[in-house]
XYZ file of N, CA and C in Angstrom:
783
model
N 111.537 94.078 81.479
C 110.185 95.687 81.089
C 110.221 96.462 82.642
N 110.492 96.853 83.271
C 111.310 97.625 84.831
C 108.741 97.449 84.903
N 108.467 97.675 86.433
C 107.921 96.614 87.022
C 106.471 97.876 87.023
N 106.716 99.294 86.557
C 105.435 100.352 86.358
C 105.503 100.070 85.192
N 105.926 99.732 84.111
C 105.428 99.562 82.748
C 104.705 98.465 82.889
N 105.015 97.587 83.327
C 104.159 96.227 83.172
C 102.780 95.809 84.344
N 102.631 96.621 85.018
C 101.458 96.801 86.113
C 100.307 98.107 85.018
N 101.427 99.114 84.723
C 100.694 100.213 82.928
C 99.600 99.258 82.454
N 100.754 99.268 81.758
C 100.559 97.922 80.562
C 99.325 97.151 80.460
N 99.291 96.533 81.956
C 98.339 95.885 81.350
C 97.120 95.735 82.180
N 97.105 96.838 83.713
C 95.812 96.747 84.771
C 95.538 98.509 84.141
N 96.093 99.304 83.142
C 95.865 100.623 82.640
C 94.114 100.963 83.163
N 93.749 99.481 81.855
C 92.285 100.036 81.341
C 91.170 100.376 82.621
N 91.536 98.890 83.309
C 90.979 98.545 84.634
C 91.184 99.838 85.684
N 92.439 100.280 85.698
C 92.459 100.915 86.933
C 92.259 102.430 86.178
N 92.157 102.927 84.940
C 91.435 104.038 85.087
C 89.379 103.773 85.219
N 89.502 102.858 85.423
C 87.504 102.437 84.749
C 87.247 103.050 87.044
N 88.257 102.596 87.460
C 88.095 102.026 88.871
C 88.199 103.918 89.759
N 89.203 104.924 88.656
C 89.463 106.258 89.426
C 88.245 106.570 88.568
N 88.055 106.365 87.804
C 87.283 107.411 87.070
C 85.558 106.909 87.493
N 85.130 106.468 88.169
C 84.064 105.432 88.428
C 83.015 106.363 89.170
N 81.432 106.002 88.535
C 80.436 106.658 89.096
C 79.927 107.157 90.113
N 80.421 105.497 91.306
C 80.579 105.906 92.420
C 81.266 107.397 93.558
N 82.146 108.202 92.706
C 82.638 108.792 93.069
C 81.819 109.864 93.484
N 81.183 110.214 92.756
C 80.034 111.685 92.308
C 79.265 111.647 93.640
N 79.042 109.965 93.573
C 77.636 109.853 94.524
C 77.829 110.145 95.650
N 79.728 109.947 95.917
C 79.266 110.228 97.512
C 78.630 112.120 96.808
N 77.689 112.215 97.933
C 77.942 113.584 98.507
C 77.836 114.520 99.634
N 77.106 113.444 100.680
C 76.798 113.814 102.116
C 77.266 112.238 102.731
N 77.394 112.870 104.008
C 77.751 111.961 105.489
C 77.300 110.770 105.304
N 75.927 111.219 104.734
C 75.039 109.918 104.420
C 75.201 108.457 104.083
N 75.923 109.656 102.430
C 76.468 108.572 101.890
C 77.778 107.493 102.068
N 78.466 108.512 102.750
C 80.233 108.101 103.135
C 79.470 106.157 104.649
N 78.236 106.974 104.673
C 78.001 105.762 106.175
C 77.075 105.106 105.118
N 76.863 104.711 103.909
C 76.421 103.189 103.766
C 77.797 103.232 102.524
N 78.721 103.875 102.087
C 79.643 103.450 101.631
C 80.477 101.830 102.218
N 80.746 103.333 103.459
C 81.789 102.373 105.138
C 80.381 101.102 105.074
N 79.177 100.606 105.197
C 78.951 99.638 105.443
C 79.080 98.793 104.951
N 79.405 99.262 103.355
C 80.103 97.416 102.434
C 81.356 97.103 102.555
N 82.108 98.368 102.409
C 83.754 98.619 102.327
C 84.048 98.188 103.151
N 83.793 98.388 104.521
C 84.330 97.559 105.477
C 84.443 96.184 105.297
N 83.235 95.078 104.859
C 84.360 94.170 104.093
C 85.211 94.165 103.416
N 85.534 94.952 103.027
C 86.919 94.741 101.864
C 88.041 95.013 102.623
N 87.585 96.265 103.512
C 88.463 96.215 104.940
C 88.715 94.893 105.756
N 88.600 93.691 105.821
C 88.543 93.449 106.836
C 89.232 91.560 105.880
N 88.664 91.871 104.754
C 89.106 90.750 103.662
C 91.248 90.962 103.333
N 91.442 92.757 102.772
C 92.271 93.163 102.966
C 93.818 92.140 104.025
N 93.124 92.322 105.776
C 93.760 91.506 106.474
C 94.298 90.351 106.403
N 92.777 89.363 106.134
C 93.486 88.401 105.466
C 93.970 88.037 104.341
N 93.921 88.348 103.549
C 95.106 88.458 101.920
C 96.706 88.459 102.898
N 97.079 89.928 104.307
C 97.889 90.266 104.671
C 98.560 88.744 105.505
N 97.470 89.106 105.903
C 97.670 87.413 107.274
C 98.305 86.123 106.444
N 97.459 86.171 105.000
C 98.294 84.763 104.768
C 99.214 84.741 103.628
N 99.475 85.913 102.875
C 100.620 85.851 102.572
C 102.397 85.712 103.718
N 101.605 86.999 104.578
C 102.712 87.100 106.189
C 103.298 84.672 106.774
N 101.579 83.816 106.327
C 101.874 82.844 106.599
C 102.665 82.185 104.813
N 102.524 82.188 104.312
C 103.704 81.713 103.278
C 105.261 82.071 103.872
N 105.633 83.787 103.753
C 106.959 84.152 103.610
C 107.565 84.312 105.078
N 106.491 83.907 106.640
C 107.791 83.789 107.255
C 106.915 82.217 108.430
N 108.168 82.671 109.342
C 107.176 81.011 110.080
C 107.083 81.949 111.469
N 104.824 80.840 111.353
C 104.533 81.123 112.230
C 103.833 80.179 113.513
N 105.053 78.791 113.086
C 105.026 77.916 113.784
C 105.475 77.543 114.514
N 105.450 76.636 115.624
C 106.557 76.909 116.785
C 106.532 74.572 115.982
N 108.269 74.673 116.440
C 108.872 75.792 116.937
C 109.591 76.395 115.068
N 110.541 77.648 115.752
C 110.428 78.021 115.226
C 111.756 77.690 113.618
N 111.608 77.529 112.386
C 112.467 77.709 111.661
C 113.078 78.780 110.775
N 114.217 79.179 110.606
C 114.646 80.033 109.896
C 113.933 80.638 108.186
N 113.664 81.012 107.849
C 113.389 81.386 106.093
C 113.617 81.350 104.968
N 114.141 81.016 104.033
C 114.725 81.270 103.290
C 115.653 82.614 102.493
N 114.051 83.493 102.797
C 114.013 84.687 102.286
C 114.606 85.686 103.009
N 115.082 86.013 104.037
C 115.228 87.588 105.002
C 114.469 88.450 104.516
N 114.414 88.519 103.614
C 114.318 90.420 102.269
C 112.550 89.708 101.961
N 111.948 88.833 102.086
C 110.454 88.582 102.006
C 110.370 88.787 103.061
N 110.960 88.264 104.031
C 109.643 88.042 105.480
C 109.726 89.373 106.597
N 111.275 90.566 106.045
C 111.499 91.320 106.442
C 110.187 92.491 106.550
N 110.122 92.430 104.743
C 108.732 92.863 103.359
C 107.754 93.321 104.601
N 107.485 91.522 105.275
C 105.552 90.926 104.815
C 105.923 91.346 106.615
N 106.701 91.414 107.160
C 106.090 91.497 108.729
C 106.093 93.042 109.232
N 107.301 94.309 108.714
C 107.020 95.254 108.102
C 105.651 95.508 107.835
N 104.944 95.508 107.319
C 103.481 96.371 106.408
C 102.291 95.256 107.966
N 102.915 94.228 107.741
C 101.824 94.101 108.775
C 101.863 94.873 110.552
N 103.111 94.661 110.688
C 102.492 95.401 112.094
C 102.033 97.122 111.716
N 102.177 97.419 110.735
C 101.713 99.474 110.360
C 99.679 98.656 110.009
N 99.430 97.718 110.017
C 98.329 97.126 109.429
C 97.744 96.835 110.646
N 98.426 95.349 111.134
C 97.742 95.069 112.253
C 98.115 95.647 113.557
N 98.714 96.661 113.720
C 99.092 96.847 115.142
C 99.824 98.244 115.409
N 98.552 99.005 114.496
C 99.217 100.925 114.199
C 98.365 101.461 115.855
N 99.313 103.029 115.115
C 98.707 103.093 116.441
C 96.935 104.416 116.423
N 96.028 104.696 117.069
C 94.995 105.490 116.848
C 95.056 106.665 116.993
N 94.503 107.801 116.598
C 94.172 109.673 117.324
C 94.523 109.134 118.384
N 94.717 108.834 119.179
C 94.939 108.724 120.398
C 96.335 107.690 120.721
N 96.587 107.606 120.757
C 98.032 106.362 120.870
C 98.083 105.675 120.832
N 96.488 104.391 121.254
C 96.078 104.054 121.615
C 96.130 102.704 120.483
N 97.435 101.323 120.654
C 97.843 100.079 119.090
C 97.163 99.996 118.884
N 96.404 99.550 118.042
C 95.032 99.102 116.952
C 95.380 99.014 115.338
N 94.750 97.671 114.897
C 94.716 96.927 113.675
C 93.669 98.354 112.866
N 94.053 98.448 111.368
C 93.252 99.713 111.219
C 91.622 99.194 110.760
N 91.722 98.429 110.310
C 89.947 97.684 110.968
C 88.528 97.598 111.952
N 90.301 97.733 112.699
C 89.011 97.845 114.567
C 89.312 99.195 114.318
N 90.413 99.871 114.128
C 90.284 101.756 113.473
C 89.112 102.552 112.295
N 88.734 101.387 111.830
C 88.005 102.188 110.538
C 85.826 100.897 111.112
N 86.007 100.812 111.766
C 84.872 100.078 112.850
C 84.648 101.181 114.565
N 85.792 101.296 115.162
C 85.090 102.700 115.544
C 85.073 103.824 114.819
N 85.582 104.321 113.995
C 85.347 105.528 112.776
C 83.190 104.999 112.237
N 83.569 103.462 112.692
C 81.870 103.951 111.448
C 81.285 103.896 112.930
N 81.184 103.928 114.179
C 80.335 103.897 115.585
C 80.636 105.817 115.343
N 81.872 106.426 115.715
C 81.831 107.579 115.804
C 80.715 108.507 113.845
N 81.125 108.441 113.357
C 79.982 108.613 111.855
C 79.080 108.799 112.048
N 78.606 107.507 112.672
C 76.975 106.738 113.331
C 76.596 105.481 112.035
N 77.708 105.220 111.167
C 77.089 104.447 110.543
C 76.838 102.685 110.582
N 76.212 101.893 110.623
C 75.926 100.759 110.916
C 76.840 99.718 110.917
N 76.963 99.456 111.866
C 78.169 98.339 112.206
C 77.662 96.759 112.575
N 76.068 96.578 111.995
C 75.705 95.012 112.611
C 75.977 94.303 111.718
N 75.881 94.913 110.636
C 76.072 93.642 109.762
C 77.669 92.990 109.611
N 78.933 93.456 109.843
C 79.997 93.361 109.804
C 80.352 92.481 111.624
N 79.732 93.757 112.852
C 79.918 92.889 113.171
C 78.972 91.102 113.423
N 77.600 91.351 112.957
C 77.241 89.668 112.838
C 77.774 88.750 112.342
N 78.507 88.467 110.575
C 79.847 88.316 110.461
C 81.189 87.607 111.106
N 81.502 87.979 111.864
C 82.643 88.688 112.593
C 82.150 87.161 114.022
N 81.396 87.641 113.969
C 81.019 86.628 115.024
C 80.583 84.914 114.756
N 80.519 85.346 113.183
C 79.782 83.836 112.621
C 81.238 83.330 112.746
N 82.495 83.833 111.965
C 83.776 83.542 112.004
C 84.454 82.584 113.825
N 84.558 83.610 113.785
C 84.365 83.824 115.561
C 83.953 82.404 116.079
N 82.491 81.502 115.523
C 82.310 80.710 116.257
C 82.463 78.913 115.259
N 82.872 79.784 114.162
C 84.422 77.880 112.969
C 83.249 78.283 111.986
N 82.168 79.023 111.861
C 81.869 78.913 110.446
C 82.871 79.248 109.198
N 82.583 78.921 108.412
C 82.935 78.958 106.525
C 83.061 80.677 107.059
N 83.890 81.147 105.480
C 83.606 82.260 104.930
C 82.431 82.492 104.589
N 81.942 81.021 102.908
C 80.907 81.669 102.153
C 79.741 81.644 103.358
N 80.088 80.765 104.314
C 78.845 80.818 104.910
C 78.204 81.806 105.752
N 79.195 82.378 106.172
C 78.973 83.211 107.196
C 79.099 84.689 106.825
N 79.309 84.823 105.366
C 78.823 85.763 104.581
C 77.278 85.381 104.127
N 76.615 83.954 104.128
C 75.008 84.375 103.473
C 74.691 84.503 104.817
N 75.153 84.675 106.535
C 74.701 84.655 107.265
C 73.749 86.280 106.910
N 74.850 87.344 107.229
C 74.023 88.187 106.660
C 73.864 89.374 105.800
N 72.408 89.464 105.829
C 71.894 90.668 104.406
C 72.819 91.464 103.900
N 73.878 91.215 103.092
C 74.611 91.890 101.748
C 74.424 92.234 100.908
N 75.198 93.211 99.971
C 74.570 92.912 98.845
C 75.774 91.422 97.914
N 75.021 90.967 96.824
C 76.043 89.930 96.209
C 77.112 90.060 95.930
N 77.398 91.057 95.327
C 78.318 91.431 94.508
C 80.465 91.978 95.400
N 79.548 92.343 97.400
C 80.112 92.795 97.889
C 80.608 90.807 98.427
N 79.649 89.783 98.718
C 80.194 88.627 98.912
C 81.183 88.157 97.992
N 80.774 88.351 97.227
C 81.633 88.112 95.884
C 82.797 88.353 95.147
N 83.143 89.694 96.060
C 84.255 90.479 96.690
C 85.241 89.783 97.383
N 84.795 89.570 98.719
C 85.405 89.452 99.561
C 85.801 87.266 99.417
N 84.680 86.523 98.512
C 85.253 85.333 97.699
C 86.104 84.798 97.190
N 86.143 86.147 96.088
C 87.332 85.845 95.696
C 88.821 85.905 95.896
N 88.990 86.912 96.897
C 90.534 87.067 97.726
C 90.983 86.089 98.679
N 89.337 84.840 98.957
C 89.286 83.482 99.548
C 89.772 82.835 97.930
N 89.122 82.728 97.472
C 89.423 82.027 95.717
C 91.869 81.270 95.864
N 91.881 83.127 95.887
C 92.810 83.587 95.871
C 94.284 83.098 96.870
N 93.075 82.775 97.454
C 94.258 82.942 98.955
C 94.280 81.846 98.593
N 93.263 79.819 98.917
C 92.913 79.528 98.563
C 94.404 78.050 98.274
N 95.285 79.610 96.779
C 95.876 78.990 96.207
C 96.972 78.456 97.388
N 97.309 78.865 97.952
C 99.129 78.990 98.746
C 99.932 79.498 97.696
N 99.376 79.934 96.965
C 100.498 80.080 95.830
C 101.477 82.252 96.186
N 101.726 82.814 97.089
C 102.515 84.159 98.234
C 102.803 84.872 96.347
N 102.732 85.059 95.127
C 102.776 85.780 93.825
C 101.910 85.309 93.885
N 100.671 84.795 94.596
C 99.453 85.828 92.915
C 97.934 86.152 94.879
N 98.648 85.840 95.979
C 97.894 86.272 97.279
C 98.566 88.293 96.936
N 100.016 87.354 96.300
C 100.335 89.368 97.062
C 100.364 90.406 95.324
N 100.140 90.053 95.283
C 99.607 90.625 93.281
C 98.103 90.987 94.036
N 96.925 90.505 94.565
C 95.638 90.638 94.657
C 95.939 91.898 95.745
N 96.667 92.226 96.395
C 97.101 92.946 97.839
C 97.780 94.025 96.770
N 98.669 93.319 96.351
C 99.033 95.176 95.592
C 99.180 96.398 94.282
N 98.123 94.490 93.755
C 97.346 96.042 92.909
C 96.046 95.597 92.408
N 95.172 95.031 93.328
C 93.955 94.425 92.635
C 93.151 95.039 93.890
N 94.337 95.642 94.878
C 93.806 97.403 95.637
C 93.951 97.930 96.184
N 92.971 98.682 94.231
C 93.181 100.005 93.662
C 92.451 101.731 94.998
N 92.635 101.884 95.372
C 92.524 102.787 96.371
C 91.013 103.171 95.934
N 90.589 103.788 96.969
C 89.138 104.627 97.035
C 90.387 105.911 96.697
N 89.877 107.281 96.548
C 90.781 108.375 96.594
C 90.104 109.001 97.760
N 90.722 108.739 99.128
C 90.876 109.120 100.353
C 90.594 110.843 99.788
N 91.297 111.218 99.020
C 91.346 112.586 99.258
C 90.286 113.718 99.071
N 89.299 112.829 98.630
C 87.886 113.350 98.371
C 86.656 112.971 99.352
N 87.529 111.692 99.881
C 86.577 111.490 101.656
C 87.420 112.713 102.260
N 88.679 113.041 102.425
C 89.010 114.020 103.278
C 88.594 115.385 103.251
N 88.252 115.305 101.850
C 87.490 116.546 101.873
C 85.878 116.721 102.148
N 85.456 115.875 102.274
C 83.752 115.710 102.378
C 83.567 115.928 103.696
N 84.497 115.759 104.404
C 84.513 115.530 105.933
C 85.178 116.788 106.751
N 86.517 117.259 105.352
C 86.235 119.303 106.653
C 84.910 119.869 105.688
N 84.323 119.444 105.018
C 83.521 120.181 104.068
C 81.960 120.284 105.737
N 81.416 118.954 106.250
C 80.553 118.924 107.388
C 80.992 118.631 108.833
N 82.602 119.355 108.671
C 83.421 119.282 109.926
C 84.337 120.490 110.563
N 84.358 121.217 109.371
C 85.449 121.954 109.617
C 86.022 122.123 110.791
N 85.452 122.207 112.013
C 86.806 121.845 113.318
C 87.357 120.527 113.739
N 86.140 119.316 112.644
C 87.490 117.919 112.970
C 87.051 117.722 114.795
N 85.942 117.375 114.168
C 85.477 117.038 115.883
C 84.374 116.304 116.361
N 83.702 116.503 114.780
C 82.449 114.883 114.969
C 83.188 113.785 114.624
N 84.044 113.467 113.850
C 84.401 112.747 112.525
C 86.211 112.692 112.420
N 86.807 112.770 113.937
C 88.016 112.419 114.058
C 88.739 111.661 113.807
N 87.984 110.145 114.179
C 88.337 108.941 113.369
C 88.656 108.480 112.235
N 88.098 109.363 111.776
C 88.316 108.842 109.881
C 89.168 109.542 109.525
N 88.573 111.098 110.229
C 89.753 111.537 109.521
C 90.695 111.053 109.994
N 91.321 110.846 110.925
C 92.870 109.916 110.922
C 92.237 108.904 110.549
N 92.253 108.764 109.748
C 92.072 107.063 109.362
C 92.737 107.255 107.554
N 91.824 107.857 107.099
C 92.407 108.368 105.647
C 93.554 108.743 105.786
N 94.070 110.091 107.113
C 95.492 110.830 107.206
C 96.823 109.120 106.738
N 96.260 108.375 107.870
C 97.035 107.429 107.943
C 97.234 106.231 107.081
N 96.323 107.075 106.578
C 96.146 105.606 104.936
C 96.650 106.717 103.981
N 96.885 107.716 103.373
C 97.205 107.483 102.317
C 98.691 107.586 102.523
N 99.267 107.758 104.441
C 100.259 108.303 104.423
C 101.467 107.203 104.154
N 100.869 106.054 105.033
C 101.642 104.377 105.078
C 101.068 103.624 103.911
N 100.766 104.199 102.525
C 99.986 103.464 101.615
C 100.966 104.339 101.021
N 101.475 105.735 100.581
C 102.773 106.181 99.637
C 103.794 105.928 100.595
N 103.811 106.594 101.971
C 105.798 106.699 101.893
C 106.080 105.092 102.098
N 104.886 103.845 102.351
C 105.943 102.452 102.645
C 105.585 101.512 102.347
N 103.891 101.163 102.331
C 103.080 100.312 102.781
C 103.603 100.140 100.471
N 103.172 100.971 100.457
C 103.243 101.505 98.456
C 104.314 100.265 97.850
N 105.282 101.435 97.950
C 106.956 100.558 97.535
C 107.583 99.308 98.272
N 106.699 99.045 99.505
C 107.347 98.066 100.075
C 105.777 96.777 99.686
N 104.853 96.938 98.626
C 104.524 95.412 98.743
C 104.882 94.866 96.779
N 105.860 96.478 96.261
C 106.040 96.211 94.760
C 107.624 95.342 94.815
N 108.151 95.862 96.102
C 109.656 94.873 96.132
C 109.259 93.823 96.451
N 108.472 93.479 97.529
C 107.516 92.076 97.707
C 107.447 91.703 96.326
N 106.277 91.927 94.702
C 106.488 91.429 93.783
C 107.149 91.838 92.838
N 108.363 92.609 92.871
C 109.406 92.317 92.171
C 110.513 90.503 92.633
N 110.612 90.614 94.205
C 111.509 89.293 94.873
C 110.758 88.032 94.318
N 108.920 88.139 94.608
C 108.156 87.031 94.500
C 108.344 86.479 92.747
N 108.244 87.287 92.057
C 107.776 87.527 90.050
C 109.390 87.062 90.207
N 110.512 87.429 90.906
C 112.301 87.683 90.655
C 111.516 88.130 88.566
N 111.805 87.129 87.891
C 112.419 87.408 86.277
C 111.043 86.146 85.796
N 110.557 85.725 85.962
C 109.984 84.304 85.752
C 108.193 84.926 85.193
N 108.500 84.508 83.302
C 107.155 85.064 83.139
C 105.917 84.714 83.654
N 105.880 83.446 83.543
C 104.855 82.694 84.119
C 103.828 82.919 84.951
N 105.242 83.778 86.661
C 104.660 84.361 87.188
C 103.708 85.207 87.217
N 104.924 86.197 86.183
C 104.374 88.016 86.376
C 102.829 87.376 85.533
N 103.167 86.065 84.219
C 101.639 86.524 83.770
C 100.422 85.951 84.506
N 100.284 85.165 84.945
C 100.134 84.780 86.528
C 99.194 85.702 87.738
N 100.660 86.293 87.750
C 99.799 87.919 88.550
C 99.167 88.589 88.529
N 98.878 89.106 86.953
C 98.831 90.077 85.946
C 97.045 89.963 85.814
N 97.530 88.332 85.784
C 95.700 88.249 85.652
C 94.625 87.579 87.116
N 95.718 87.363 87.856
C 95.176 87.690 89.355
C 94.790 89.134 89.561
N 95.205 89.835 89.250
C 95.852 91.576 89.655
C 94.126 92.138 88.770
N 93.888 91.418 87.434
C 93.347 91.829 86.636
C 91.396 91.556 87.036
N 91.698 90.096 87.456
C 90.430 89.462 87.933
C 89.772 90.522 89.184
N 91.579 90.643 90.952
C 90.883 91.674 91.419
C 90.034 92.982 91.531
N 90.568 93.318 90.082
C 89.890 94.939 89.815
C 88.411 94.746 89.179
N 88.335 93.621 88.718
C 87.032 94.057 88.830
C 85.975 93.894 90.089
N 86.889 93.112 90.363
C 85.644 92.547 91.390
C 85.527 93.720 92.170
N 86.284 94.777 91.903
C 86.362 96.199 92.550
C 85.390 96.447 92.403
N 85.532 96.544 90.672
C 84.863 97.855 90.661
C 83.187 97.129 90.078
N 83.141 95.557 90.700
C 81.676 95.330 90.854
C 81.619 95.692 92.842
N 82.106 95.241 93.139
C 81.834 95.969 94.650
C 82.053 97.340 94.932
N 82.425 98.209 93.937
C 82.219 99.922 93.400
C 80.598 100.005 92.706
N 79.837 99.116 91.750
C 79.465 99.305 90.857
C 77.331 99.120 92.215
N 78.607 97.984 92.951
C 77.152 97.805 94.012
C 76.579 98.806 94.981
N 77.956 98.995 95.701
C 77.332 100.842 96.765
C 76.502 101.472 95.985
N 77.026 102.325 94.524
C 76.263 102.446 93.568
C 74.451 102.720 93.759
N 74.790 101.011 93.401
C 74.072 100.813 93.205
C 73.218 101.514 94.959
N 73.415 100.898 95.505
C 72.486 101.053 97.170
C 72.578 102.908 96.830
N 74.232 103.628 96.920
C 72.892 105.299 97.273
C 71.796 105.563 96.070
N 72.470 104.633 94.663
C 70.486 105.186 94.444
C 69.498 104.910 94.692
N 69.161 103.691 95.167
C 68.056 103.527 95.808
C 68.219 104.536 96.459
N 68.726 104.416 97.341
C 68.643 105.234 98.836
C 67.786 106.906 98.386
N 68.767 107.098 97.504
C 68.167 109.133 97.515
C 67.136 108.581 96.543
N 66.952 107.172 95.657
C 65.562 107.405 95.287
C 64.079 107.179 96.658
N 64.445 106.811 97.061
C 63.486 107.087 98.102
C 63.352 107.572 99.423
N 64.435 108.659 99.447
C 64.621 110.063 99.934
C 63.430 111.264 99.478
N 63.088 110.893 97.742
C 63.056 111.665 96.667
C 61.124 110.685 96.741
N 61.165 109.654 96.966
C 60.310 109.264 96.538
C 58.515 110.207 97.984
């Protein structure tokens, strides 16, 4: 069975639930986008951790260096890492997409206090779990990140790659771009976020999406056991993503209720 058919059969209902999530209709203003970003930034961060975990498994990142047996996989993951970890921003400055997202939050006026405090704890050597518990974020945001690290801890490339590839159903960037255009028609106030979304669409559609699918094909080959394991991880990852979206929607509703009170 072709990869696309496997994915559609196994993940179709969860992807449809995510695409039609009530969160999207609740995002109506720049203030809503700010709240969204304050939560979503944790998913942007753990996406990079999934990516680097795969790179560690598929390439040699220790000294003395030795070649890996599958150069094709090494090339796939290195190309994705190059784009995600050292892309260029709208000013032509080399930056990771995570850093570009933080810069976008600063420009739009979204609070970065939680993610900055979390990152400081990580730098101090605290575990991901303890670092998450040190900041006041929604339990479902924590659960989303912790599941990613549960997958990472398996040290199984086909499982981590599945969460990375199939379990990260994108927000609908077109909708965000349209909202930004309405709020900033001359693209003067939110240039960084507009660029981030446009770059996101370009890379995922033209390069990283196809590369990730090829990587999954190589990792699982024609092994039914690996495919079954990979799909189970993808389902759980999408379920946790839905939980993340539920959490953000809950906070948006609460914020709007307070405004009306």
